[in-house]
Coordinates of C-alpha atoms in Angstrom, one line a residue:
Chain A
X6 CA -84.7 -52.8 5.5
X7 CA -87.4 -50.5 6.7
X8 CA -89.1 -49.4 3.6
X9 CA -90.0 -46.1 5.1
X10 CA -86.5 -44.9 6.0
X11 CA -86.0 -41.3 5.0
X12 CA -82.9 -40.4 3.1
X13 CA -81.0 -37.8 5.0
X14 CA -77.8 -35.9 4.1
X15 CA -75.6 -38.5 2.6
X16 CA -72.2 -37.0 2.4
X17 CA -71.8 -38.3 5.9
X18 CA -68.5 -37.0 6.9
X19 CA -68.1 -39.9 9.3
X20 CA -71.6 -39.5 10.6
X21 CA -72.8 -42.6 8.9
X22 CA -74.1 -45.2 11.4
X23 CA -74.2 -48.8 10.2
X24 CA -77.3 -50.6 11.5
X25 CA -79.1 -53.8 10.8
X26 CA -81.5 -51.7 8.7
X27 CA -79.0 -52.1 5.9
X28 CA -79.8 -55.8 5.7
X29 CA -82.5 -57.1 3.4
X30 CA -85.5 -58.8 5.0
X31 CA -86.4 -62.4 4.6
X32 CA -89.2 -63.7 2.3
X33 CA -92.4 -65.1 3.6
X34 CA -93.2 -68.8 4.0
X35 CA -94.6 -70.7 1.1
X36 CA -96.5 -74.0 0.8
X37 CA -93.2 -75.8 0.6
X38 CA -91.4 -74.1 3.5
X39 CA -89.5 -71.1 4.6
X40 CA -88.8 -68.0 2.4
X41 CA -85.5 -66.9 1.3
X42 CA -82.9 -64.8 3.1
X43 CA -82.5 -61.1 2.5
X44 CA -79.3 -59.6 1.2
X45 CA -76.4 -58.7 3.5
X46 CA -74.7 -55.4 3.9
X47 CA -71.4 -54.0 2.6
X48 CA -70.2 -50.8 4.1
X49 CA -66.8 -49.5 3.0
X50 CA -65.3 -46.2 4.0
X51 CA -62.2 -45.7 1.9
X52 CA -59.8 -42.9 2.6
X53 CA -58.2 -43.1 -0.8
X54 CA -59.3 -44.5 -4.1
X55 CA -61.6 -47.4 -4.5
X56 CA -60.8 -49.3 -7.7
X57 CA -63.8 -51.5 -8.4
X58 CA -63.5 -53.8 -11.3
X59 CA -64.9 -56.8 -9.5
X60 CA -68.3 -57.4 -8.0
X61 CA -70.2 -56.1 -5.0
X62 CA -73.2 -58.3 -4.3
X63 CA -75.9 -57.9 -1.7
X64 CA -78.7 -59.6 -3.5
X65 CA -81.6 -61.2 -1.7
X66 CA -81.6 -65.0 -2.1
X67 CA -84.1 -66.7 -4.4
X68 CA -86.8 -68.9 -2.9
X69 CA -86.0 -72.6 -3.0
X70 CA -89.2 -73.8 -1.3
X71 CA -92.5 -74.1 -3.2
X72 CA -94.4 -70.8 -3.4
X73 CA -92.0 -69.1 -0.9
X74 CA -91.1 -65.4 -1.1
X75 CA -87.8 -64.1 -2.3
X76 CA -85.5 -62.2 0.0
X77 CA -85.1 -58.4 -0.2
X78 CA -81.9 -56.8 -1.6
X79 CA -79.5 -55.7 1.1
X80 CA -77.5 -52.5 1.4
X81 CA -74.3 -51.3 -0.1
X82 CA -72.8 -48.1 1.2
X83 CA -69.5 -46.9 -0.3
X84 CA -67.7 -43.7 0.7
X85 CA -64.4 -43.0 -0.9
X86 CA -62.3 -40.0 -2.0
X87 CA -62.4 -41.4 -5.5
X88 CA -64.2 -44.3 -7.1
X89 CA -63.0 -45.7 -10.4
X90 CA -63.4 -49.0 -12.3
X91 CA -66.0 -50.8 -14.4
X92 CA -67.2 -53.6 -12.1
X93 CA -70.7 -54.5 -11.0
X94 CA -72.8 -53.5 -8.0
X95 CA -76.0 -55.3 -7.3
X96 CA -78.5 -55.2 -4.4
X97 CA -81.4 -56.9 -6.2
X98 CA -84.4 -58.6 -4.6
X99 CA -84.5 -62.4 -4.8
X100 CA -87.0 -64.4 -6.9
X101 CA -90.1 -65.8 -5.3
X102 CA -91.1 -69.3 -6.3
X103 CA -94.1 -69.3 -8.6
X104 CA -95.7 -71.3 -11.3
X105 CA -96.9 -70.5 -14.8
X106 CA -100.4 -69.6 -13.6
X107 CA -98.9 -66.8 -11.6
X108 CA -99.5 -68.4 -8.2
X109 CA -96.8 -68.5 -5.7
X110 CA -94.3 -66.4 -3.8
X111 CA -93.6 -62.7 -4.5
X112 CA -90.3 -61.3 -5.4
X113 CA -88.2 -59.5 -2.8
X114 CA -87.9 -55.8 -2.9
X115 CA -84.8 -54.2 -4.2
X116 CA -82.3 -52.9 -1.7
X117 CA -80.2 -49.8 -1.4
X118 CA -76.9 -48.7 -3.0
X119 CA -75.2 -45.5 -2.1
X120 CA -72.0 -44.2 -3.6
X121 CA -70.5 -41.1 -2.0
X122 CA -67.2 -39.6 -3.2
X123 CA -65.3 -36.5 -4.1
X124 CA -64.5 -37.7 -7.6
X125 CA -66.6 -40.3 -9.4
X126 CA -65.0 -42.2 -12.3
X127 CA -66.9 -45.4 -11.9
X128 CA -68.5 -46.7 -15.1
X129 CA -69.8 -50.1 -14.1
X130 CA -73.3 -51.3 -13.6
X131 CA -75.4 -50.6 -10.4
X132 CA -78.8 -52.0 -9.7
X133 CA -81.3 -52.5 -7.0
X134 CA -84.1 -54.2 -8.9
X135 CA -87.1 -56.0 -7.4
X136 CA -87.0 -59.7 -7.7
X137 CA -89.3 -61.6 -10.0
X138 CA -92.2 -63.7 -8.6
X139 CA -96.0 -64.1 -8.6
X140 CA -95.8 -60.3 -8.2
X141 CA -92.6 -58.4 -8.9
X142 CA -90.8 -56.8 -5.9
X143 CA -90.6 -53.0 -5.8
X144 CA -87.6 -51.4 -7.2
X145 CA -84.8 -50.4 -4.8
X146 CA -82.8 -47.3 -5.0
X147 CA -79.3 -46.4 -6.2
X148 CA -77.9 -43.1 -5.1
X149 CA -74.7 -41.5 -6.4
X150 CA -73.6 -38.4 -4.6
X151 CA -70.5 -36.5 -5.5
X152 CA -69.6 -33.8 -3.0
X153 CA -70.5 -30.4 -4.1
X154 CA -72.9 -31.6 -6.8
X155 CA -76.6 -32.6 -7.0
X156 CA -76.9 -36.3 -6.3
X157 CA -78.7 -38.8 -8.6
X158 CA -81.2 -41.2 -7.1
X159 CA -82.4 -43.9 -9.5
X160 CA -85.4 -46.1 -8.9
X161 CA -85.4 -48.6 -11.7
X162 CA -87.1 -52.0 -11.9
X163 CA -85.5 -53.4 -15.1
X164 CA -88.7 -53.2 -17.0
X165 CA -90.7 -55.4 -14.6
X166 CA -94.1 -54.0 -13.9
X167 CA -95.8 -54.9 -10.7
X168 CA -97.9 -53.4 -7.9
X169 CA -95.2 -53.2 -5.3
X170 CA -94.2 -49.7 -4.4
X171 CA -90.9 -47.9 -3.6
X172 CA -91.6 -45.5 -0.8
X173 CA -89.6 -42.3 -0.5
X174 CA -90.2 -40.0 2.4
X175 CA -87.5 -37.4 1.9
X176 CA -84.3 -36.7 0.0
X177 CA -81.6 -34.1 0.3
X178 CA -79.8 -32.4 -2.6
X179 CA -80.5 -34.9 -5.3
X180 CA -82.2 -35.5 -8.6
X181 CA -84.6 -38.4 -8.9
X182 CA -85.2 -40.7 -11.9
X183 CA -88.0 -43.2 -11.8
X184 CA -87.7 -45.7 -14.6
X185 CA -88.6 -49.1 -16.2
X186 CA -91.6 -50.3 -14.3
X187 CA -90.8 -48.7 -10.9
X188 CA -93.6 -47.2 -8.9
X189 CA -92.4 -44.5 -6.5
X190 CA -94.7 -43.7 -3.6
X191 CA -93.4 -40.2 -3.0
X192 CA -94.2 -38.5 0.3
X193 CA -91.4 -36.1 -0.1
X194 CA -92.2 -32.4 -0.7
X195 CA -89.1 -31.2 -2.5
X196 CA -86.5 -32.4 -5.0
X197 CA -83.5 -30.2 -5.3
X198 CA -82.5 -31.3 -8.9
X199 CA -84.4 -32.8 -11.8
X200 CA -87.3 -35.1 -11.5
X201 CA -87.6 -37.6 -14.4
X202 CA -90.3 -40.2 -14.8
X203 CA -89.6 -42.3 -17.8
X204 CA -91.8 -44.5 -20.0
X205 CA -93.5 -47.3 -18.0
X206 CA -92.8 -45.7 -14.6
X207 CA -95.2 -44.0 -12.2
X208 CA -95.1 -41.8 -9.2
X209 CA -97.9 -42.0 -6.7
X210 CA -98.3 -38.8 -4.7
X211 CA -98.0 -38.3 -1.0
X212 CA -100.6 -39.1 1.6
X213 CA -101.1 -35.5 2.5
X214 CA -103.7 -33.4 0.7
X215 CA -102.8 -31.3 -1.2
X216 CA -99.5 -33.0 -2.1
X217 CA -97.2 -30.2 -3.0
X218 CA -93.9 -31.1 -4.6
X219 CA -91.2 -28.5 -5.3
X220 CA -88.8 -29.5 -8.1
X221 CA -85.7 -27.3 -8.2
X222 CA -84.6 -28.5 -11.7
X223 CA -86.6 -29.8 -14.6
X224 CA -89.7 -32.0 -14.4
X225 CA -89.8 -34.5 -17.2
X226 CA -92.7 -36.9 -17.4
X227 CA -92.0 -38.9 -20.5
X228 CA -94.6 -40.6 -22.7
X229 CA -96.0 -43.5 -20.9
X230 CA -94.8 -42.2 -17.5
X231 CA -97.3 -40.9 -15.0
X232 CA -98.0 -39.1 -11.8
X233 CA -101.1 -40.5 -10.2
X234 CA -103.3 -39.5 -7.3
X235 CA -106.2 -41.6 -8.5
X236 CA -108.5 -42.6 -5.6
X237 CA -106.4 -40.8 -3.0
X238 CA -108.9 -38.1 -2.1
X239 CA -111.6 -38.2 0.5
X240 CA -113.2 -41.4 1.4
X241 CA -116.8 -42.5 0.7
X242 CA -119.3 -39.7 1.3
X243 CA -116.5 -37.6 2.7
X244 CA -115.2 -34.2 1.6
X245 CA -116.9 -30.8 0.8
X246 CA -118.6 -32.3 -2.2
X247 CA -119.3 -35.8 -0.8
X248 CA -122.2 -37.6 -2.4
X249 CA -125.5 -37.5 -0.6
X250 CA -128.1 -40.2 -0.1
X251 CA -131.6 -39.1 -1.0
X252 CA -134.6 -41.4 -1.0
X253 CA -132.3 -44.4 -0.9
X254 CA -130.3 -43.3 -4.0
X255 CA -126.7 -42.4 -3.8
X256 CA -125.3 -39.3 -5.4
X257 CA -121.9 -38.8 -7.0
X258 CA -119.4 -36.5 -5.4
X259 CA -118.6 -33.1 -6.7
X260 CA -115.4 -31.0 -7.0
X261 CA -114.8 -29.1 -10.2
X262 CA -118.2 -30.2 -11.5
X263 CA -121.3 -31.3 -9.8
X264 CA -121.8 -34.9 -8.9
X265 CA -124.7 -36.8 -10.3
X266 CA -128.1 -36.3 -8.8
X267 CA -129.6 -39.8 -9.2
X268 CA -132.8 -39.2 -7.2
X269 CA -135.7 -37.6 -9.0
X270 CA -137.3 -37.0 -5.6
X271 CA -134.6 -35.1 -3.8
X272 CA -131.2 -33.7 -3.9
X273 CA -128.3 -36.1 -3.8
X274 CA -125.5 -34.6 -5.9
X275 CA -122.2 -33.6 -4.5
X276 CA -121.4 -29.9 -4.5
X277 CA -118.7 -27.9 -6.3
X278 CA -115.9 -26.5 -4.3
X279 CA -112.3 -25.4 -4.4
X280 CA -110.6 -22.8 -6.6
X281 CA -111.0 -23.0 -10.4
X282 CA -107.5 -21.5 -10.8
X283 CA -105.5 -22.7 -7.8
X284 CA -107.1 -26.0 -6.7
X285 CA -105.6 -27.4 -3.5
X286 CA -108.3 -29.7 -2.3
X287 CA -108.8 -33.4 -2.9
X288 CA -111.7 -35.0 -4.6
X289 CA -114.7 -36.0 -2.5
X290 CA -116.1 -39.4 -2.1
X291 CA -119.3 -40.8 -3.7
X292 CA -122.0 -42.3 -1.6
X293 CA -123.4 -45.8 -1.6
X294 CA -126.9 -47.0 -0.7
X295 CA -128.7 -48.8 -3.5
X296 CA -127.4 -49.1 -7.1
X297 CA -128.8 -46.5 -9.4
X298 CA -132.1 -47.7 -11.0
X299 CA -132.4 -49.6 -14.1
X300 CA -128.7 -50.0 -14.6
X301 CA -128.6 -46.6 -16.0
X302 CA -125.3 -44.7 -16.1
X303 CA -125.2 -41.1 -15.0
X304 CA -122.2 -38.9 -15.7
X305 CA -121.0 -36.2 -13.4
X306 CA -120.1 -32.8 -14.4
X307 CA -116.8 -32.0 -16.1
X308 CA -114.0 -30.7 -13.9
X309 CA -111.9 -27.7 -14.9
X310 CA -108.4 -27.6 -16.3
X311 CA -106.6 -24.3 -16.0
X312 CA -103.3 -23.6 -17.6
X313 CA -101.3 -20.4 -17.6
X314 CA -98.1 -19.7 -19.5
X315 CA -96.9 -16.2 -18.7
X316 CA -100.0 -14.0 -18.4
X317 CA -102.1 -16.1 -20.9
X318 CA -104.4 -18.4 -19.0
X319 CA -106.8 -20.9 -20.4
X320 CA -109.7 -22.7 -18.7
X321 CA -110.9 -25.9 -20.4
X322 CA -114.1 -27.8 -19.5
X323 CA -114.4 -31.1 -21.2
X324 CA -116.5 -34.1 -20.2
X325 CA -115.1 -36.7 -22.6
X326 CA -118.3 -36.8 -24.6
X327 CA -120.5 -37.7 -21.7
X328 CA -123.8 -35.9 -21.0
X329 CA -123.6 -35.1 -17.4
X330 CA -124.3 -32.4 -14.8
X331 CA -123.1 -28.9 -14.8
X332 CA -119.8 -27.2 -14.1
X333 CA -119.9 -23.8 -12.4
X334 CA -117.5 -21.2 -14.0
X335 CA -115.9 -18.3 -12.3
X336 CA -115.1 -15.1 -14.2
X337 CA -111.5 -14.8 -15.5
X338 CA -111.2 -11.7 -17.7
X339 CA -107.6 -12.4 -18.6
X340 CA -108.1 -16.1 -19.6
X341 CA -109.6 -17.9 -22.5
X342 CA -112.5 -20.3 -22.0
X343 CA -113.0 -23.5 -23.9
X344 CA -116.1 -25.7 -23.5
X345 CA -116.5 -29.0 -25.3
X346 CA -117.4 -32.7 -25.4
X347 CA -120.5 -32.8 -23.2
X348 CA -119.4 -30.2 -20.7
X349 CA -122.0 -27.7 -19.6
X350 CA -120.6 -24.5 -18.1
X351 CA -122.9 -22.6 -15.9
X352 CA -122.6 -18.9 -14.8
X353 CA -124.1 -17.6 -11.6
X354 CA -123.3 -14.0 -12.1
X355 CA -122.1 -11.6 -14.8
X356 CA -118.7 -12.9 -16.1
X357 CA -115.9 -12.0 -18.5
X358 CA -113.3 -13.9 -20.4
X359 CA -110.6 -12.8 -22.8
X360 CA -111.8 -15.3 -25.4
X361 CA -114.4 -18.0 -25.9
X362 CA -114.5 -21.2 -27.9
X363 CA -117.5 -23.4 -27.7
X364 CA -116.7 -26.7 -29.5
X365 CA -119.1 -29.4 -30.6
X366 CA -121.3 -30.6 -27.7
X367 CA -120.1 -27.9 -25.5
X368 CA -122.6 -25.7 -23.8
X369 CA -123.0 -22.6 -21.6
X370 CA -126.0 -21.7 -19.5
X371 CA -127.0 -19.8 -16.4
X372 CA -128.1 -20.7 -13.0
X373 CA -131.9 -20.9 -12.7
X374 CA -133.4 -17.5 -12.0
X375 CA -130.4 -15.6 -13.3
X376 CA -129.5 -14.0 -16.6
X377 CA -126.4 -15.0 -18.5
X378 CA -124.2 -12.0 -18.9
X379 CA -120.9 -12.8 -20.5
X380 CA -118.4 -10.3 -21.8
X381 CA -115.7 -11.6 -24.2
X382 CA -113.0 -9.0 -24.8
X383 CA -111.5 -10.6 -27.9
X384 CA -112.7 -13.4 -30.2
X385 CA -115.7 -15.7 -29.4
X386 CA -116.1 -18.8 -31.6
X387 CA -119.1 -21.0 -31.4
X388 CA -118.6 -24.1 -33.5
X389 CA -121.3 -26.4 -34.9
X390 CA -123.1 -28.6 -32.4
X391 CA -122.3 -26.3 -29.4
X392 CA -123.8 -23.2 -28.0
X393 CA -126.0 -21.7 -25.3
X394 CA -128.8 -23.6 -23.5
X395 CA -131.1 -23.3 -20.6
X396 CA -133.8 -21.0 -19.6
X397 CA -132.7 -18.1 -21.8
X398 CA -129.8 -16.9 -24.0
X399 CA -129.0 -14.0 -21.7
X400 CA -127.0 -10.9 -22.7
X401 CA -124.0 -11.7 -24.8
X402 CA -121.7 -8.8 -25.1
X403 CA -118.8 -10.3 -27.0
X404 CA -116.7 -7.6 -28.6
X405 CA -115.1 -9.8 -31.2
X406 CA -116.6 -12.0 -33.9
X407 CA -118.8 -14.9 -33.4
X408 CA -118.8 -17.8 -35.8
X409 CA -121.1 -20.9 -35.8
Chain B
X14 CA -74.4 -46.9 26.8
X15 CA -71.1 -47.0 25.1
X16 CA -71.0 -49.0 22.0
X17 CA -68.4 -51.4 20.7
X18 CA -68.2 -49.1 17.7
X19 CA -66.8 -46.3 19.8
X20 CA -63.9 -48.3 20.9
X21 CA -63.3 -49.7 17.5
X22 CA -63.4 -46.3 15.8
X23 CA -60.8 -45.0 18.2
X24 CA -58.7 -48.0 17.5
X25 CA -59.1 -47.5 13.8
X26 CA -58.1 -43.8 14.2
X27 CA -54.9 -44.9 16.0
X28 CA -54.1 -47.2 13.1
X29 CA -54.7 -44.4 10.7
X30 CA -52.1 -42.3 12.5
X31 CA -49.7 -45.2 12.4
X32 CA -50.4 -46.0 8.8
X33 CA -46.9 -45.4 7.7
X34 CA -46.0 -48.4 9.8
X35 CA -48.6 -50.7 8.1
X36 CA -47.6 -54.2 7.5
X37 CA -48.8 -56.5 4.7
X38 CA -51.0 -59.5 5.4
X39 CA -51.5 -62.0 2.6
X40 CA -54.4 -64.3 3.1
X41 CA -54.5 -67.3 0.7
X42 CA -56.6 -69.8 2.8
X43 CA -60.2 -69.4 3.9
X44 CA -60.1 -67.3 7.0
X45 CA -62.5 -65.7 9.5
X46 CA -61.9 -62.5 11.4
X47 CA -64.4 -62.0 14.2
X48 CA -65.5 -58.8 15.8
X49 CA -63.1 -59.4 18.8
X50 CA -60.1 -60.2 16.7
X51 CA -58.3 -56.9 16.0
X52 CA -55.0 -58.5 15.2
X53 CA -55.2 -57.8 11.5
X54 CA -56.4 -54.2 11.9
X55 CA -54.1 -51.6 10.5
X56 CA -52.5 -54.0 7.9
X57 CA -52.3 -53.8 4.2
X58 CA -54.5 -56.8 3.7
X59 CA -54.5 -58.9 0.5
X60 CA -57.1 -61.6 -0.2
X61 CA -56.1 -64.0 -2.9
X62 CA -57.8 -67.3 -4.1
X63 CA -59.7 -67.7 -0.9
X64 CA -62.7 -66.5 1.1
X65 CA -62.1 -64.0 4.0
X66 CA -65.1 -63.7 6.3
X67 CA -65.1 -60.5 8.5
X68 CA -67.6 -59.6 11.2
X69 CA -67.8 -56.4 13.2
X70 CA -66.1 -53.1 12.5
X71 CA -62.5 -53.3 11.4
X72 CA -60.0 -51.0 9.9
X73 CA -57.2 -51.7 7.5
X74 CA -54.5 -49.5 6.0
X75 CA -55.3 -50.8 2.5
X76 CA -57.3 -53.6 0.9
X77 CA -56.7 -55.7 -2.2
X78 CA -59.0 -58.4 -3.2
X79 CA -57.3 -60.2 -6.0
X80 CA -58.8 -62.4 -8.7
X81 CA -60.7 -65.4 -7.2
X82 CA -60.6 -63.7 -3.8
X83 CA -63.9 -63.2 -2.0
X84 CA -64.7 -61.0 1.0
X85 CA -67.8 -61.7 2.9
X86 CA -69.5 -61.6 6.3
X87 CA -71.4 -64.1 8.4
X88 CA -75.1 -64.9 8.3
X89 CA -77.0 -64.1 11.4
X90 CA -80.7 -65.1 10.9
X91 CA -82.0 -62.3 13.2
X92 CA -79.6 -59.7 11.7
X93 CA -77.3 -59.7 14.7
X94 CA -75.5 -61.9 17.1
X95 CA -74.3 -61.3 20.6
X96 CA -70.6 -61.4 21.3
X97 CA -68.7 -61.2 24.6
X98 CA -66.1 -58.6 25.1
X99 CA -63.6 -58.3 28.0
X100 CA -62.4 -55.2 29.7
X101 CA -59.2 -55.2 31.8
X102 CA -57.7 -52.7 34.1
X103 CA -60.5 -50.1 33.9
X104 CA -59.7 -47.4 36.4
X105 CA -62.4 -46.6 38.9
X106 CA -62.6 -44.7 42.2
X107 CA -64.7 -46.3 44.9
X108 CA -66.3 -44.4 47.8
X109 CA -68.9 -45.2 50.4
X110 CA -71.0 -42.3 49.3
X111 CA -71.3 -42.9 45.5
X112 CA -71.3 -46.0 43.3
X113 CA -68.9 -46.1 40.3
X114 CA -70.4 -46.5 36.8
X115 CA -68.6 -49.0 34.6
X116 CA -67.6 -47.8 31.2
X117 CA -69.5 -50.6 29.4
X118 CA -73.0 -51.8 29.8
X119 CA -74.6 -55.2 29.6
X120 CA -72.1 -56.7 32.0
X121 CA -72.1 -60.4 32.2
X122 CA -70.6 -62.5 35.1
X123 CA -68.6 -61.3 38.1
X124 CA -66.7 -58.0 38.1
X125 CA -63.2 -58.4 39.5
X126 CA -61.7 -55.5 41.4
X127 CA -58.0 -55.2 42.3
X128 CA -55.8 -52.5 43.7
X129 CA -53.7 -50.4 41.4
X130 CA -50.9 -53.0 41.3
X131 CA -53.4 -55.5 40.0
X132 CA -52.1 -58.1 42.4
X133 CA -54.4 -57.8 45.4
X134 CA -58.0 -58.8 44.5
X135 CA -60.8 -57.6 46.6
X136 CA -63.7 -59.9 47.6
X137 CA -66.9 -59.6 45.8
X138 CA -69.8 -59.6 48.3
X139 CA -67.5 -58.6 51.1
X140 CA -65.5 -55.6 49.8
X141 CA -67.7 -54.5 46.9
X142 CA -70.9 -55.3 45.1
X143 CA -72.2 -54.8 41.6
X144 CA -75.6 -53.7 40.3
X145 CA -77.0 -54.0 36.8
X146 CA -79.5 -51.1 36.2
X147 CA -82.6 -51.5 34.0
X148 CA -81.0 -49.6 31.2
X149 CA -78.2 -52.0 30.9
X150 CA -75.6 -49.8 32.7
X151 CA -73.6 -51.3 35.5
X152 CA -72.3 -49.9 38.8
X153 CA -69.9 -51.2 41.5
X154 CA -70.1 -50.0 45.1
X155 CA -68.2 -50.4 48.4
X156 CA -69.8 -52.5 51.1
X157 CA -69.7 -51.6 54.7
X158 CA -66.5 -53.0 56.3
X159 CA -64.8 -53.2 53.0
X160 CA -61.0 -53.5 53.0
X161 CA -61.0 -50.9 50.1
X162 CA -60.1 -47.5 51.4
X163 CA -62.7 -44.9 51.0
X164 CA -62.0 -42.9 47.8
X165 CA -59.4 -45.4 46.6
X166 CA -58.6 -45.9 42.9
X167 CA -59.0 -49.5 41.8
X168 CA -58.7 -51.6 38.6
X169 CA -61.7 -53.4 37.3
X170 CA -61.9 -56.4 35.0
X171 CA -65.2 -57.7 33.6
X172 CA -67.0 -59.1 30.5
X173 CA -69.8 -57.4 28.7
X174 CA -72.1 -58.4 25.9
X175 CA -72.8 -56.5 22.7
X176 CA -75.0 -57.4 19.7
X177 CA -73.0 -57.2 16.4
X178 CA -74.9 -56.5 13.3
X179 CA -74.4 -58.8 10.3
X180 CA -72.6 -57.0 7.6
X181 CA -69.2 -56.0 6.3
X182 CA -68.2 -52.8 8.0
X183 CA -64.7 -51.7 7.0
X184 CA -62.7 -48.5 7.2
X185 CA -59.8 -48.5 4.8
X186 CA -57.3 -45.7 5.5
X187 CA -55.9 -45.6 2.0
X188 CA -56.7 -47.4 -1.3
X189 CA -59.0 -50.3 -1.8
X190 CA -59.0 -52.5 -4.9
X191 CA -61.6 -55.1 -5.9
X192 CA -60.0 -56.7 -8.9
X193 CA -61.8 -58.2 -11.9
X194 CA -62.8 -61.7 -11.0
X195 CA -63.0 -61.0 -7.3
X196 CA -65.7 -59.5 -5.2
X197 CA -67.4 -58.8 -2.0
X198 CA -70.3 -61.1 -1.6
X199 CA -73.1 -60.5 0.8
X200 CA -75.8 -62.1 -1.2
X201 CA -78.4 -63.9 0.9
X202 CA -76.6 -62.9 4.1
X203 CA -79.3 -60.5 5.5
X204 CA -82.2 -61.4 7.6
X205 CA -83.4 -65.0 7.5
X206 CA -86.8 -66.1 6.4
X207 CA -89.7 -64.1 7.9
X208 CA -87.2 -61.9 9.7
X209 CA -86.3 -58.2 9.4
X210 CA -88.3 -55.0 9.5
X211 CA -89.9 -55.7 6.1
X212 CA -90.2 -59.5 6.2
X213 CA -92.6 -61.1 3.8
X214 CA -95.8 -62.6 5.2
X215 CA -97.8 -65.5 3.9
X216 CA -101.3 -66.0 2.5
X217 CA -103.4 -68.6 4.2
X218 CA -105.2 -70.2 1.3
X219 CA -104.9 -73.8 0.3
X220 CA -101.4 -73.1 -0.6
X221 CA -99.3 -70.7 1.4
X222 CA -97.9 -68.1 -0.8
X223 CA -95.0 -66.1 0.7
X224 CA -94.5 -62.5 -0.1
X225 CA -91.1 -61.2 -0.9
X226 CA -89.1 -59.3 1.7
X227 CA -89.2 -55.6 1.6
X228 CA -86.1 -53.6 0.9
X229 CA -86.3 -50.0 -0.3
X230 CA -89.0 -51.4 -2.6
X231 CA -91.8 -53.3 -1.1
X232 CA -91.8 -57.0 -1.6

């Protein structure tokens, strides 16, 4: 099937059109011959009750030739007034042929299963797992939609972890559960119900920047689950804070913090941009010319993390213990500020915060040629190993206590 | 272009209306029902201890797959297969000023035109001609000197070709039961090797390594 098919409204009301896109595609050729067939298609429109205690199977075939790829799972579309029974429904990808070294054919991707009904009493198993192989096929999707209710889309790969993705462009009126090794490449912008990412599952954000996803129900990212946009920002040397080449040395990109200035002769660091409190822009790309001299490692500036629950906001600047470049800070009188772990916050103008905590190896300073003027309306705590640095201490007008 | 599905859906709808007159069909030997065979449509169909292969859209009043019964569809490596369909007694009006568009597209072979009694056949190439348009549609037209009266109604017979997708595509008017120990099996009946929108490709190292086919998940 076309892996980029959007999910439209699925209580079809007779509007469903069966096409060959419901078939699973065939696996690639291996050293020993042709790949495996994809899974077929089962489309049932039942006016009454479907009692399902047997099996519906549209699995992709397993590869039989050396190093050939498995077939993709096919499609199963069931529409009935009522569905009952405890049978089994499978549209799994077929296995690729591979050896113990991990060489060989990949597994077929999982297929699609859709149950639509007015009443659902079905208690059997349903799966659209990717097939095993040198690399595991991406999980398919199982959608259960009861009329008048939020549907449930499950993308589950049976605990198999692999790089293959499960693309999802759009989905109407459903919750989404990504589980057990599945990696959902989500280009969709809204989920009507809950969005659950279980342990060992991942969601890779959409291709647009910023990727904005509206979740109508609860968002639950369980321990070990993840949403990742790693490496999906601007390309090399691109973006508002793209790294700059200066005297044949390549600077790191900036965003929340400055990039690294690796040249002692000129200016090569990437600039800071975007909102500290409502960031919407992607990260810029670093530049590449020659490796940095002497194998030295230079750290960029810490970015900023802003959280707000109700009216209480908190801005955290943390550089994971690395000594790097600076992080410009914008005044936020209603928010607390926490600086720690190698981060260096820098003020360019008089600023105010509700509270201030400087933890070990956290530092505040001012832009060259300016005076640090910081008003803290409640408590300011400066713990051992952290403090103020730079050209001068500036004017500190904290109204609360200061401890060190 | 009208699709086979349109005709079949209409036929299925008629069967639904007549469902009170459904008749039972017990199948106990391996059987195939092709896309052109609508003789079983409308029945209460029971599959027992055998394999029933169904291709194309069909409608039954009810379906029971008993233990050891299997329902399946054919394997078409490219995902579909062309089938020939026949149209008889399609009513058309021929005039010298306008060609008449046939109801179906992808017409194959000669179109036969008769008068309304169906007994007097006109002569292709002398009384009428036929044109297949680039989009697959087909037209018939009167030729100069035709023995067909200008503006006459005629009956038309012809064959047309339609690609039928692989897959089991059933409309069941009432209940369907897939009993324990039975099933619908479409495993490995999708696209063939290196076929389909998401077919797996191959590496070109010393040993070819085939990627899995893509379904909803990538292979």
